[in-house]
Amino acid sequence: MIEVNAHTTETTLKPCWSCKGPTSVTSLFCPTCKAVQPPAPVDLFARMGVAQGFDVDVPALDRLYFDLQRQLHPDRFATKSPKEKALSQQQATALNDAYETLKDPLKRADYLVHLLGVDVLPEGCNLVRDQSILMEAMEMRERLASADTMEALNAIQRETKAEIDDVLTGLSLAFKGGDIEGACQLTTRLKYLDKMMGEVRQGRARLLS
C-alpha cells in the first residue's frame, strides 16, 4: 500500500478562530461554537475525508461532495458575519478543487505522484525513460490523422478506451505496490490516451457537422 503523508491529519487539532476551542484541521465547523473554519493546508484526500490512494469510490465521493457543499450553501450564511461568509466561500472553493481532482483518474494519478515528490509534466514524467510510450503516441496520432470515417473513429475510440481501462488497472496495482516509476510511466501513458480520446471526439464532431 502506498504511503503518502502517513500522519493522520484528521486528528491534528487547531484552535477555532472564533471560540478558541479545539477543532480538527479538516473540520468544516467548530464542534463547540459551530463557526465555519478556514480551509487548512491539508492534502486533497484529507480535505474530502477519503483514504489516500488511487482507488476511489467515485459515487461515494459524489455523495460526500454534495453533502459537504450543502452544508456550505450561501443561504445558510445569509445572516452570518462577513468573515463567516468569506470563510464558507473559501471552504466551498477548496472542496470543489479537491473533488475535481480526485474524481478524475488522470488528475488523481497526477496528484498522487506529485505527493510522492514527482511531477508529471504535459510531455511526461521525468522518471520515464521508456521511448515506447512516445512511439505509441506517434503511431496513434498517425492512425487518427488517416481516419476519415465514423467507423474508423469508432474503432479507435473503442481500442483507446480498452487501453485506458488496462492502464487504470495497472495504476491501481502500481500505487498499491509503491511502484513510483511504474505509476509515473502509466500516468504518462494515460495522459497520451486521454488526449487521444479528446481528439477522437473532435474528429467525430467534425464528421457530424
mmCIF file with all atom_site columns, C-alpha atoms in Angstrom:
data_model
loop_
_atom_site.group_PDB
_atom_site.id
_atom_site.type_symbol
_atom_site.label_atom_id
_atom_site.label_alt_id
_atom_site.label_comp_id
_atom_site.label_asym_id
_atom_site.label_entity_id
_atom_site.label_seq_id
_atom_site.pdbx_PDB_ins_code
_atom_site.Cartn_x
_atom_site.Cartn_y
_atom_site.Cartn_z
_atom_site.occupancy
_atom_site.B_iso_or_equiv
_atom_site.pdbx_formal_charge
_atom_site.auth_seq_id
_atom_site.auth_comp_id
_atom_site.auth_asym_id
_atom_site.auth_atom_id
_atom_site.pdbx_PDB_model_num
ATOM 1   C CA . MET A 1 1   ? 0.000   0.000  0.000   1.00 0.00 ? 1   MET A CA 1
ATOM 2   C CA . ILE A 1 2   ? 1.370   3.372  -0.938  1.00 0.00 ? 2   ILE A CA 1
ATOM 3   C CA . GLU A 1 3   ? 2.359   5.579  1.983   1.00 0.00 ? 3   GLU A CA 1
ATOM 4   C CA . VAL A 1 4   ? 1.929   9.289  1.395   1.00 0.00 ? 4   VAL A CA 1
ATOM 5   C CA . ASN A 1 5   ? 1.831   11.760 4.290   1.00 0.00 ? 5   ASN A CA 1
ATOM 6   C CA . ALA A 1 6   ? 1.236   8.914  6.708   1.00 0.00 ? 6   ALA A CA 1
ATOM 7   C CA . HIS A 1 7   ? 0.348   11.187 9.614   1.00 0.00 ? 7   HIS A CA 1
ATOM 8   C CA . THR A 1 8   ? -3.345  11.373 10.369  1.00 0.00 ? 8   THR A CA 1
ATOM 9   C CA . THR A 1 9   ? -4.265  14.934 9.547   1.00 0.00 ? 9   THR A CA 1
ATOM 10  C CA . GLU A 1 10  ? -7.845  14.371 10.661  1.00 0.00 ? 10  GLU A CA 1
ATOM 11  C CA . THR A 1 11  ? -6.645  14.021 14.284  1.00 0.00 ? 11  THR A CA 1
ATOM 12  C CA . THR A 1 12  ? -4.481  17.170 14.171  1.00 0.00 ? 12  THR A CA 1
ATOM 13  C CA . LEU A 1 13  ? -6.121  19.920 16.170  1.00 0.00 ? 13  LEU A CA 1
ATOM 14  C CA . LYS A 1 14  ? -6.057  23.686 15.902  1.00 0.00 ? 14  LYS A CA 1
ATOM 15  C CA . PRO A 1 15  ? -7.877  26.412 17.852  1.00 0.00 ? 15  PRO A CA 1
ATOM 16  C CA . CYS A 1 16  ? -11.155 27.671 16.445  1.00 0.00 ? 16  CYS A CA 1
ATOM 17  C CA . TRP A 1 17  ? -10.754 31.248 15.175  1.00 0.00 ? 17  TRP A CA 1
ATOM 18  C CA . SER A 1 18  ? -13.972 32.237 16.966  1.00 0.00 ? 18  SER A CA 1
ATOM 19  C CA . CYS A 1 19  ? -14.145 30.482 20.382  1.00 0.00 ? 19  CYS A CA 1
ATOM 20  C CA . LYS A 1 20  ? -10.535 29.129 20.518  1.00 0.00 ? 20  LYS A CA 1
ATOM 21  C CA . GLY A 1 21  ? -11.853 25.644 21.225  1.00 0.00 ? 21  GLY A CA 1
ATOM 22  C CA . PRO A 1 22  ? -10.020 22.580 19.765  1.00 0.00 ? 22  PRO A CA 1
ATOM 23  C CA . THR A 1 23  ? -11.016 21.808 16.176  1.00 0.00 ? 23  THR A CA 1
ATOM 24  C CA . SER A 1 24  ? -9.755  19.208 13.736  1.00 0.00 ? 24  SER A CA 1
ATOM 25  C CA . VAL A 1 25  ? -7.829  20.800 10.869  1.00 0.00 ? 25  VAL A CA 1
ATOM 26  C CA . THR A 1 26  ? -10.132 19.009 8.416   1.00 0.00 ? 26  THR A CA 1
ATOM 27  C CA . SER A 1 27  ? -13.406 20.056 10.073  1.00 0.00 ? 27  SER A CA 1
ATOM 28  C CA . LEU A 1 28  ? -15.705 22.472 8.289   1.00 0.00 ? 28  LEU A CA 1
ATOM 29  C CA . PHE A 1 29  ? -17.208 23.678 11.562  1.00 0.00 ? 29  PHE A CA 1
ATOM 30  C CA . CYS A 1 30  ? -16.047 24.109 15.150  1.00 0.00 ? 30  CYS A CA 1
ATOM 31  C CA . PRO A 1 31  ? -17.666 21.385 17.308  1.00 0.00 ? 31  PRO A CA 1
ATOM 32  C CA . THR A 1 32  ? -18.033 23.859 20.165  1.00 0.00 ? 32  THR A CA 1
ATOM 33  C CA . CYS A 1 33  ? -19.396 27.111 18.704  1.00 0.00 ? 33  CYS A CA 1
ATOM 34  C CA . LYS A 1 34  ? -20.351 25.742 15.221  1.00 0.00 ? 34  LYS A CA 1
ATOM 35  C CA . ALA A 1 35  ? -18.464 28.548 13.445  1.00 0.00 ? 35  ALA A CA 1
ATOM 36  C CA . VAL A 1 36  ? -17.261 27.682 9.942   1.00 0.00 ? 36  VAL A CA 1
ATOM 37  C CA . GLN A 1 37  ? -13.492 27.202 9.851   1.00 0.00 ? 37  GLN A CA 1
ATOM 38  C CA . PRO A 1 38  ? -10.941 28.374 7.281   1.00 0.00 ? 38  PRO A CA 1
ATOM 39  C CA . PRO A 1 39  ? -9.640  25.644 4.916   1.00 0.00 ? 39  PRO A CA 1
ATOM 40  C CA . ALA A 1 40  ? -6.411  24.203 6.322   1.00 0.00 ? 40  ALA A CA 1
ATOM 41  C CA . PRO A 1 41  ? -3.359  23.396 4.155   1.00 0.00 ? 41  PRO A CA 1
ATOM 42  C CA . VAL A 1 42  ? -4.024  19.633 4.018   1.00 0.00 ? 42  VAL A CA 1
ATOM 43  C CA . ASP A 1 43  ? -3.819  17.224 1.096   1.00 0.00 ? 43  ASP A CA 1
ATOM 44  C CA . LEU A 1 44  ? -6.892  16.786 -1.093  1.00 0.00 ? 44  LEU A CA 1
ATOM 45  C CA . PHE A 1 45  ? -7.746  13.341 0.267   1.00 0.00 ? 45  PHE A CA 1
ATOM 46  C CA . ALA A 1 46  ? -7.785  14.653 3.827   1.00 0.00 ? 46  ALA A CA 1
ATOM 47  C CA . ARG A 1 47  ? -9.854  17.649 2.734   1.00 0.00 ? 47  ARG A CA 1
ATOM 48  C CA . MET A 1 48  ? -12.519 15.318 1.329   1.00 0.00 ? 48  MET A CA 1
ATOM 49  C CA . GLY A 1 49  ? -12.183 12.831 4.190   1.00 0.00 ? 49  GLY A CA 1
ATOM 50  C CA . VAL A 1 50  ? -11.348 9.843  1.985   1.00 0.00 ? 50  VAL A CA 1
ATOM 51  C CA . ALA A 1 51  ? -8.483  7.361  2.212   1.00 0.00 ? 51  ALA A CA 1
ATOM 52  C CA . GLN A 1 52  ? -5.354  8.280  0.320   1.00 0.00 ? 52  GLN A CA 1
ATOM 53  C CA . GLY A 1 53  ? -4.849  6.049  -2.730  1.00 0.00 ? 53  GLY A CA 1
ATOM 54  C CA . PHE A 1 54  ? -5.673  5.643  -6.398  1.00 0.00 ? 54  PHE A CA 1
ATOM 55  C CA . ASP A 1 55  ? -8.798  3.536  -5.873  1.00 0.00 ? 55  ASP A CA 1
ATOM 56  C CA . VAL A 1 56  ? -11.595 5.972  -5.107  1.00 0.00 ? 56  VAL A CA 1
ATOM 57  C CA . ASP A 1 57  ? -15.294 5.093  -4.871  1.00 0.00 ? 57  ASP A CA 1
ATOM 58  C CA . VAL A 1 58  ? -16.461 7.879  -7.195  1.00 0.00 ? 58  VAL A CA 1
ATOM 59  C CA . PRO A 1 59  ? -20.236 7.541  -6.500  1.00 0.00 ? 59  PRO A CA 1
ATOM 60  C CA . ALA A 1 60  ? -19.477 7.751  -2.754  1.00 0.00 ? 60  ALA A CA 1
ATOM 61  C CA . LEU A 1 61  ? -17.200 10.733 -3.433  1.00 0.00 ? 61  LEU A CA 1
ATOM 62  C CA . ASP A 1 62  ? -20.055 12.399 -5.343  1.00 0.00 ? 62  ASP A CA 1
ATOM 63  C CA . ARG A 1 63  ? -22.427 11.934 -2.418  1.00 0.00 ? 63  ARG A CA 1
ATOM 64  C CA . LEU A 1 64  ? -19.858 13.217 0.071   1.00 0.00 ? 64  LEU A CA 1
ATOM 65  C CA . TYR A 1 65  ? -19.069 16.275 -2.042  1.00 0.00 ? 65  TYR A CA 1
ATOM 66  C CA . PHE A 1 66  ? -22.686 17.326 -2.495  1.00 0.00 ? 66  PHE A CA 1
ATOM 67  C CA . ASP A 1 67  ? -23.408 16.781 1.213   1.00 0.00 ? 67  ASP A CA 1
ATOM 68  C CA . LEU A 1 68  ? -20.459 18.991 2.180   1.00 0.00 ? 68  LEU A CA 1
ATOM 69  C CA . GLN A 1 69  ? -21.451 21.662 -0.324  1.00 0.00 ? 69  GLN A CA 1
ATOM 70  C CA . ARG A 1 70  ? -24.997 21.671 1.053   1.00 0.00 ? 70  ARG A CA 1
ATOM 71  C CA . GLN A 1 71  ? -23.540 22.469 4.471   1.00 0.00 ? 71  GLN A CA 1
ATOM 72  C CA . LEU A 1 72  ? -21.765 25.459 2.905   1.00 0.00 ? 72  LEU A CA 1
ATOM 73  C CA . HIS A 1 73  ? -24.681 26.730 0.814   1.00 0.00 ? 73  HIS A CA 1
ATOM 74  C CA . PRO A 1 74  ? -24.808 30.564 0.820   1.00 0.00 ? 74  PRO A CA 1
ATOM 75  C CA . ASP A 1 75  ? -28.397 30.510 2.132   1.00 0.00 ? 75  ASP A CA 1
ATOM 76  C CA . ARG A 1 76  ? -27.092 29.019 5.393   1.00 0.00 ? 76  ARG A CA 1
ATOM 77  C CA . PHE A 1 77  ? -24.809 32.030 5.862   1.00 0.00 ? 77  PHE A CA 1
ATOM 78  C CA . ALA A 1 78  ? -27.224 34.792 4.851   1.00 0.00 ? 78  ALA A CA 1
ATOM 79  C CA . THR A 1 79  ? -27.370 36.154 8.425   1.00 0.00 ? 79  THR A CA 1
ATOM 80  C CA . LYS A 1 80  ? -23.753 35.378 9.353   1.00 0.00 ? 80  LYS A CA 1
ATOM 81  C CA . SER A 1 81  ? -20.883 37.828 9.678   1.00 0.00 ? 81  SER A CA 1
ATOM 82  C CA . PRO A 1 82  ? -18.863 38.901 6.618   1.00 0.00 ? 82  PRO A CA 1
ATOM 83  C CA . LYS A 1 83  ? -15.952 36.804 7.912   1.00 0.00 ? 83  LYS A CA 1
ATOM 84  C CA . GLU A 1 84  ? -18.045 33.635 8.129   1.00 0.00 ? 84  GLU A CA 1
ATOM 85  C CA . LYS A 1 85  ? -19.484 34.269 4.657   1.00 0.00 ? 85  LYS A CA 1
ATOM 86  C CA . ALA A 1 86  ? -15.969 34.647 3.284   1.00 0.00 ? 86  ALA A CA 1
ATOM 87  C CA . LEU A 1 87  ? -14.723 31.509 5.077   1.00 0.00 ? 87  LEU A CA 1
ATOM 88  C CA . SER A 1 88  ? -17.665 29.433 3.827   1.00 0.00 ? 88  SER A CA 1
ATOM 89  C CA . GLN A 1 89  ? -16.862 30.509 0.270   1.00 0.00 ? 89  GLN A CA 1
ATOM 90  C CA . GLN A 1 90  ? -13.188 29.616 0.766   1.00 0.00 ? 90  GLN A CA 1
ATOM 91  C CA . GLN A 1 91  ? -14.172 26.176 2.073   1.00 0.00 ? 91  GLN A CA 1
ATOM 92  C CA . ALA A 1 92  ? -16.564 25.653 -0.863  1.00 0.00 ? 92  ALA A CA 1
ATOM 93  C CA . THR A 1 93  ? -13.828 26.559 -3.352  1.00 0.00 ? 93  THR A CA 1
ATOM 94  C CA . ALA A 1 94  ? -11.260 24.304 -1.654  1.00 0.00 ? 94  ALA A CA 1
ATOM 95  C CA . LEU A 1 95  ? -13.693 21.373 -1.612  1.00 0.00 ? 95  LEU A CA 1
ATOM 96  C CA . ASN A 1 96  ? -14.541 21.920 -5.266  1.00 0.00 ? 96  ASN A CA 1
ATOM 97  C CA . ASP A 1 97  ? -10.859 21.879 -6.229  1.00 0.00 ? 97  ASP A CA 1
ATOM 98  C CA . ALA A 1 98  ? -10.317 18.646 -4.269  1.00 0.00 ? 98  ALA A CA 1
ATOM 99  C CA . TYR A 1 99  ? -13.396 17.000 -5.751  1.00 0.00 ? 99  TYR A CA 1
ATOM 100 C CA . GLU A 1 100 ? -12.499 17.909 -9.334  1.00 0.00 ? 100 GLU A CA 1
ATOM 101 C CA . THR A 1 101 ? -9.030  16.386 -8.870  1.00 0.00 ? 101 THR A CA 1
ATOM 102 C CA . LEU A 1 102 ? -9.990  13.213 -7.020  1.00 0.00 ? 102 LEU A CA 1
ATOM 103 C CA . LYS A 1 103 ? -12.951 12.221 -9.196  1.00 0.00 ? 103 LYS A CA 1
ATOM 104 C CA . ASP A 1 104 ? -10.835 12.227 -12.376 1.00 0.00 ? 104 ASP A CA 1
ATOM 105 C CA . PRO A 1 105 ? -8.470  9.211  -12.700 1.00 0.00 ? 105 PRO A CA 1
ATOM 106 C CA . LEU A 1 106 ? -5.814  11.130 -14.620 1.00 0.00 ? 106 LEU A CA 1
ATOM 107 C CA . LYS A 1 107 ? -5.823  14.127 -12.275 1.00 0.00 ? 107 LYS A CA 1
ATOM 108 C CA . ARG A 1 108 ? -5.872  11.748 -9.294  1.00 0.00 ? 108 ARG A CA 1
ATOM 109 C CA . ALA A 1 109 ? -2.875  9.781  -10.559 1.00 0.00 ? 109 ALA A CA 1
ATOM 110 C CA . ASP A 1 110 ? -1.079  13.026 -11.379 1.00 0.00 ? 110 ASP A CA 1
ATOM 111 C CA . TYR A 1 111 ? -1.753  14.316 -7.869  1.00 0.00 ? 111 TYR A CA 1
ATOM 112 C CA . LEU A 1 112 ? -0.629  11.094 -6.181  1.00 0.00 ? 112 LEU A CA 1
ATOM 113 C CA . VAL A 1 113 ? 2.729   11.013 -7.946  1.00 0.00 ? 113 VAL A CA 1
ATOM 114 C CA . HIS A 1 114 ? 3.064   14.714 -7.085  1.00 0.00 ? 114 HIS A CA 1
ATOM 115 C CA . LEU A 1 115 ? 2.544   13.801 -3.416  1.00 0.00 ? 115 LEU A CA 1
ATOM 116 C CA . LEU A 1 116 ? 5.323   11.261 -3.851  1.00 0.00 ? 116 LEU A CA 1
ATOM 117 C CA . GLY A 1 117 ? 7.620   14.071 -4.929  1.00 0.00 ? 117 GLY A CA 1
ATOM 118 C CA . VAL A 1 118 ? 7.461   13.582 -8.685  1.00 0.00 ? 118 VAL A CA 1
ATOM 119 C CA . ASP A 1 119 ? 5.754   15.880 -11.176 1.00 0.00 ? 119 ASP A CA 1
ATOM 120 C CA . VAL A 1 120 ? 4.283   14.516 -14.383 1.00 0.00 ? 120 VAL A CA 1
ATOM 121 C CA . LEU A 1 121 ? 4.735   17.261 -16.939 1.00 0.00 ? 121 LEU A CA 1
ATOM 122 C CA . PRO A 1 122 ? 2.499   17.534 -20.019 1.00 0.00 ? 122 PRO A CA 1
ATOM 123 C CA . GLU A 1 123 ? 5.180   15.804 -22.053 1.00 0.00 ? 123 GLU A CA 1
ATOM 124 C CA . GLY A 1 124 ? 5.562   13.028 -19.486 1.00 0.00 ? 124 GLY A CA 1
ATOM 125 C CA . CYS A 1 125 ? 7.035   12.089 -16.141 1.00 0.00 ? 125 CYS A CA 1
ATOM 126 C CA . ASN A 1 126 ? 10.686  12.941 -15.641 1.00 0.00 ? 126 ASN A CA 1
ATOM 127 C CA . LEU A 1 127 ? 11.251  9.422  -14.294 1.00 0.00 ? 127 LEU A CA 1
ATOM 128 C CA . VAL A 1 128 ? 10.091  7.831  -17.541 1.00 0.00 ? 128 VAL A CA 1
ATOM 129 C CA . ARG A 1 129 ? 12.796  6.787  -19.967 1.00 0.00 ? 129 ARG A CA 1
ATOM 130 C CA . ASP A 1 130 ? 10.643  4.387  -21.995 1.00 0.00 ? 130 ASP A CA 1
ATOM 131 C CA . GLN A 1 131 ? 10.673  5.579  -25.613 1.00 0.00 ? 131 GLN A CA 1
ATOM 132 C CA . SER A 1 132 ? 7.961   3.041  -26.470 1.00 0.00 ? 132 SER A CA 1
ATOM 133 C CA . ILE A 1 133 ? 5.370   5.390  -24.948 1.00 0.00 ? 133 ILE A CA 1
ATOM 134 C CA . LEU A 1 134 ? 6.419   8.175  -27.306 1.00 0.00 ? 134 LEU A CA 1
ATOM 135 C CA . MET A 1 135 ? 6.427   5.802  -30.266 1.00 0.00 ? 135 MET A CA 1
ATOM 136 C CA . GLU A 1 136 ? 2.969   4.536  -29.324 1.00 0.00 ? 136 GLU A CA 1
ATOM 137 C CA . ALA A 1 137 ? 1.672   8.104  -29.137 1.00 0.00 ? 137 ALA A CA 1
ATOM 138 C CA . MET A 1 138 ? 3.103   8.928  -32.580 1.00 0.00 ? 138 MET A CA 1
ATOM 139 C CA . GLU A 1 139 ? 1.549   5.818  -34.099 1.00 0.00 ? 139 GLU A CA 1
ATOM 140 C CA . MET A 1 140 ? -1.835  6.657  -32.560 1.00 0.00 ? 140 MET A CA 1
ATOM 141 C CA . ARG A 1 141 ? -1.719  10.184 -33.961 1.00 0.00 ? 141 ARG A CA 1
ATOM 142 C CA . GLU A 1 142 ? -0.806  8.913  -37.436 1.00 0.00 ? 142 GLU A CA 1
ATOM 143 C CA . ARG A 1 143 ? -3.685  6.464  -37.326 1.00 0.00 ? 143 ARG A CA 1
ATOM 144 C CA . LEU A 1 144 ? -6.080  9.148  -36.145 1.00 0.00 ? 144 LEU A CA 1
ATOM 145 C CA . ALA A 1 145 ? -4.943  11.510 -38.905 1.00 0.00 ? 145 ALA A CA 1
ATOM 146 C CA . SER A 1 146 ? -5.816  8.920  -41.545 1.00 0.00 ? 146 SER A CA 1
ATOM 147 C CA . ALA A 1 147 ? -9.220  8.066  -40.027 1.00 0.00 ? 147 ALA A CA 1
ATOM 148 C CA . ASP A 1 148 ? -11.767 9.817  -42.249 1.00 0.00 ? 148 ASP A CA 1
ATOM 149 C CA . THR A 1 149 ? -14.922 7.823  -41.487 1.00 0.00 ? 149 THR A CA 1
ATOM 150 C CA . MET A 1 150 ? -17.089 7.478  -38.396 1.00 0.00 ? 150 MET A CA 1
ATOM 151 C CA . GLU A 1 151 ? -16.478 3.738  -38.394 1.00 0.00 ? 151 GLU A CA 1
ATOM 152 C CA . ALA A 1 152 ? -12.713 4.231  -38.279 1.00 0.00 ? 152 ALA A CA 1
ATOM 153 C CA . LEU A 1 153 ? -13.020 6.780  -35.459 1.00 0.00 ? 153 LEU A CA 1
ATOM 154 C CA . ASN A 1 154 ? -15.353 4.498  -33.506 1.00 0.00 ? 154 ASN A CA 1
ATOM 155 C CA . ALA A 1 155 ? -12.830 1.664  -33.778 1.00 0.00 ? 155 ALA A CA 1
ATOM 156 C CA . ILE A 1 156 ? -10.025 3.900  -32.484 1.00 0.00 ? 156 ILE A CA 1
ATOM 157 C CA . GLN A 1 157 ? -12.261 5.074  -29.658 1.00 0.00 ? 157 GLN A CA 1
ATOM 158 C CA . ARG A 1 158 ? -13.072 1.505  -28.593 1.00 0.00 ? 158 ARG A CA 1
ATOM 159 C CA . GLU A 1 159 ? -9.442  0.443  -28.669 1.00 0.00 ? 159 GLU A CA 1
ATOM 160 C CA . THR A 1 160 ? -8.296  3.541  -26.792 1.00 0.00 ? 160 THR A CA 1
ATOM 161 C CA . LYS A 1 161 ? -10.991 3.026  -24.144 1.00 0.00 ? 161 LYS A CA 1
ATOM 162 C CA . ALA A 1 162 ? -9.835  -0.585 -23.653 1.00 0.00 ? 162 ALA A CA 1
ATOM 163 C CA . GLU A 1 163 ? -6.230  0.592  -23.294 1.00 0.00 ? 163 GLU A CA 1
ATOM 164 C CA . ILE A 1 164 ? -7.293  3.229  -20.752 1.00 0.00 ? 164 ILE A CA 1
ATOM 165 C CA . ASP A 1 165 ? -9.059  0.537  -18.708 1.00 0.00 ? 165 ASP A CA 1
ATOM 166 C CA . ASP A 1 166 ? -5.865  -1.544 -18.723 1.00 0.00 ? 166 ASP A CA 1
ATOM 167 C CA . VAL A 1 167 ? -3.799  1.458  -17.633 1.00 0.00 ? 167 VAL A CA 1
ATOM 168 C CA . LEU A 1 168 ? -6.206  2.224  -14.774 1.00 0.00 ? 168 LEU A CA 1
ATOM 169 C CA . THR A 1 169 ? -5.878  -1.349 -13.540 1.00 0.00 ? 169 THR A CA 1
ATOM 170 C CA . GLY A 1 170 ? -2.105  -1.048 -13.758 1.00 0.00 ? 170 GLY A CA 1
ATOM 171 C CA . LEU A 1 171 ? -2.135  2.254  -11.875 1.00 0.00 ? 171 LEU A CA 1
ATOM 172 C CA . SER A 1 172 ? -4.137  0.713  -9.059  1.00 0.00 ? 172 SER A CA 1
ATOM 173 C CA . LEU A 1 173 ? -1.577  -2.069 -8.702  1.00 0.00 ? 173 LEU A CA 1
ATOM 174 C CA . ALA A 1 174 ? 1.398   0.284  -9.032  1.00 0.00 ? 174 ALA A CA 1
ATOM 175 C CA . PHE A 1 175 ? 0.189   2.662  -6.323  1.00 0.00 ? 175 PHE A CA 1
ATOM 176 C CA . LYS A 1 176 ? -0.759  -0.200 -4.005  1.00 0.00 ? 176 LYS A CA 1
ATOM 177 C CA . GLY A 1 177 ? 2.673   -1.752 -4.507  1.00 0.00 ? 177 GLY A CA 1
ATOM 178 C CA . GLY A 1 178 ? 4.559   1.517  -4.019  1.00 0.00 ? 178 GLY A CA 1
ATOM 179 C CA . ASP A 1 179 ? 5.964   1.297  -7.570  1.00 0.00 ? 179 ASP A CA 1
ATOM 180 C CA . ILE A 1 180 ? 6.632   5.009  -8.166  1.00 0.00 ? 180 ILE A CA 1
ATOM 181 C CA . GLU A 1 181 ? 8.367   4.645  -11.519 1.00 0.00 ? 181 GLU A CA 1
ATOM 182 C CA . GLY A 1 182 ? 5.648   2.289  -12.764 1.00 0.00 ? 182 GLY A CA 1
ATOM 183 C CA . ALA A 1 183 ? 2.977   4.743  -11.621 1.00 0.00 ? 183 ALA A CA 1
ATOM 184 C CA . CYS A 1 184 ? 4.776   7.583  -13.414 1.00 0.00 ? 184 CYS A CA 1
ATOM 185 C CA . GLN A 1 185 ? 5.061   5.564  -16.601 1.00 0.00 ? 185 GLN A CA 1
ATOM 186 C CA . LEU A 1 186 ? 1.386   4.636  -16.564 1.00 0.00 ? 186 LEU A CA 1
ATOM 187 C CA . THR A 1 187 ? 0.332   8.191  -15.692 1.00 0.00 ? 187 THR A CA 1
ATOM 188 C CA . THR A 1 188 ? 2.314   9.453  -18.665 1.00 0.00 ? 188 THR A CA 1
ATOM 189 C CA . ARG A 1 189 ? 0.661   6.860  -20.912 1.00 0.00 ? 189 ARG A CA 1
ATOM 190 C CA . LEU A 1 190 ? -2.754  7.801  -19.533 1.00 0.00 ? 190 LEU A CA 1
ATOM 191 C CA . LYS A 1 191 ? -2.077  11.423 -20.499 1.00 0.00 ? 191 LYS A CA 1
ATOM 192 C CA . TYR A 1 192 ? -1.471  10.384 -24.101 1.00 0.00 ? 192 TYR A CA 1
ATOM 193 C CA . LEU A 1 193 ? -4.533  8.127  -24.177 1.00 0.00 ? 193 LEU A CA 1
ATOM 194 C CA . ASP A 1 194 ? -6.755  10.795 -22.616 1.00 0.00 ? 194 ASP A CA 1
ATOM 195 C CA . LYS A 1 195 ? -5.571  13.293 -25.221 1.00 0.00 ? 195 LYS A CA 1
ATOM 196 C CA . MET A 1 196 ? -6.245  10.715 -27.918 1.00 0.00 ? 196 MET A CA 1
ATOM 197 C CA . MET A 1 197 ? -9.846  10.298 -26.711 1.00 0.00 ? 197 MET A CA 1
ATOM 198 C CA . GLY A 1 198 ? -10.286 14.060 -26.873 1.00 0.00 ? 198 GLY A CA 1
ATOM 199 C CA . GLU A 1 199 ? -9.026  14.183 -30.432 1.00 0.00 ? 199 GLU A CA 1
ATOM 200 C CA . VAL A 1 200 ? -11.319 11.297 -31.412 1.00 0.00 ? 200 VAL A CA 1
ATOM 201 C CA . ARG A 1 201 ? -14.284 13.244 -30.031 1.00 0.00 ? 201 ARG A CA 1
ATOM 202 C CA . GLN A 1 202 ? -13.218 16.290 -32.022 1.00 0.00 ? 202 GLN A CA 1
ATOM 203 C CA . GLY A 1 203 ? -12.928 14.150 -35.161 1.00 0.00 ? 203 GLY A CA 1
ATOM 204 C CA . ARG A 1 204 ? -16.418 12.730 -34.624 1.00 0.00 ? 204 ARG A CA 1
ATOM 205 C CA . ALA A 1 205 ? -17.804 16.246 -34.157 1.00 0.00 ? 205 ALA A CA 1
ATOM 206 C CA . ARG A 1 206 ? -16.191 17.391 -37.407 1.00 0.00 ? 206 ARG A CA 1
ATOM 207 C CA . LEU A 1 207 ? -17.747 14.492 -39.333 1.00 0.00 ? 207 LEU A CA 1
ATOM 208 C CA . LEU A 1 208 ? -21.183 15.185 -37.828 1.00 0.00 ? 208 LEU A CA 1
ATOM 209 C CA . SER A 1 209 ? -21.073 18.922 -38.565 1.00 0.00 ? 209 SER A CA 1
#
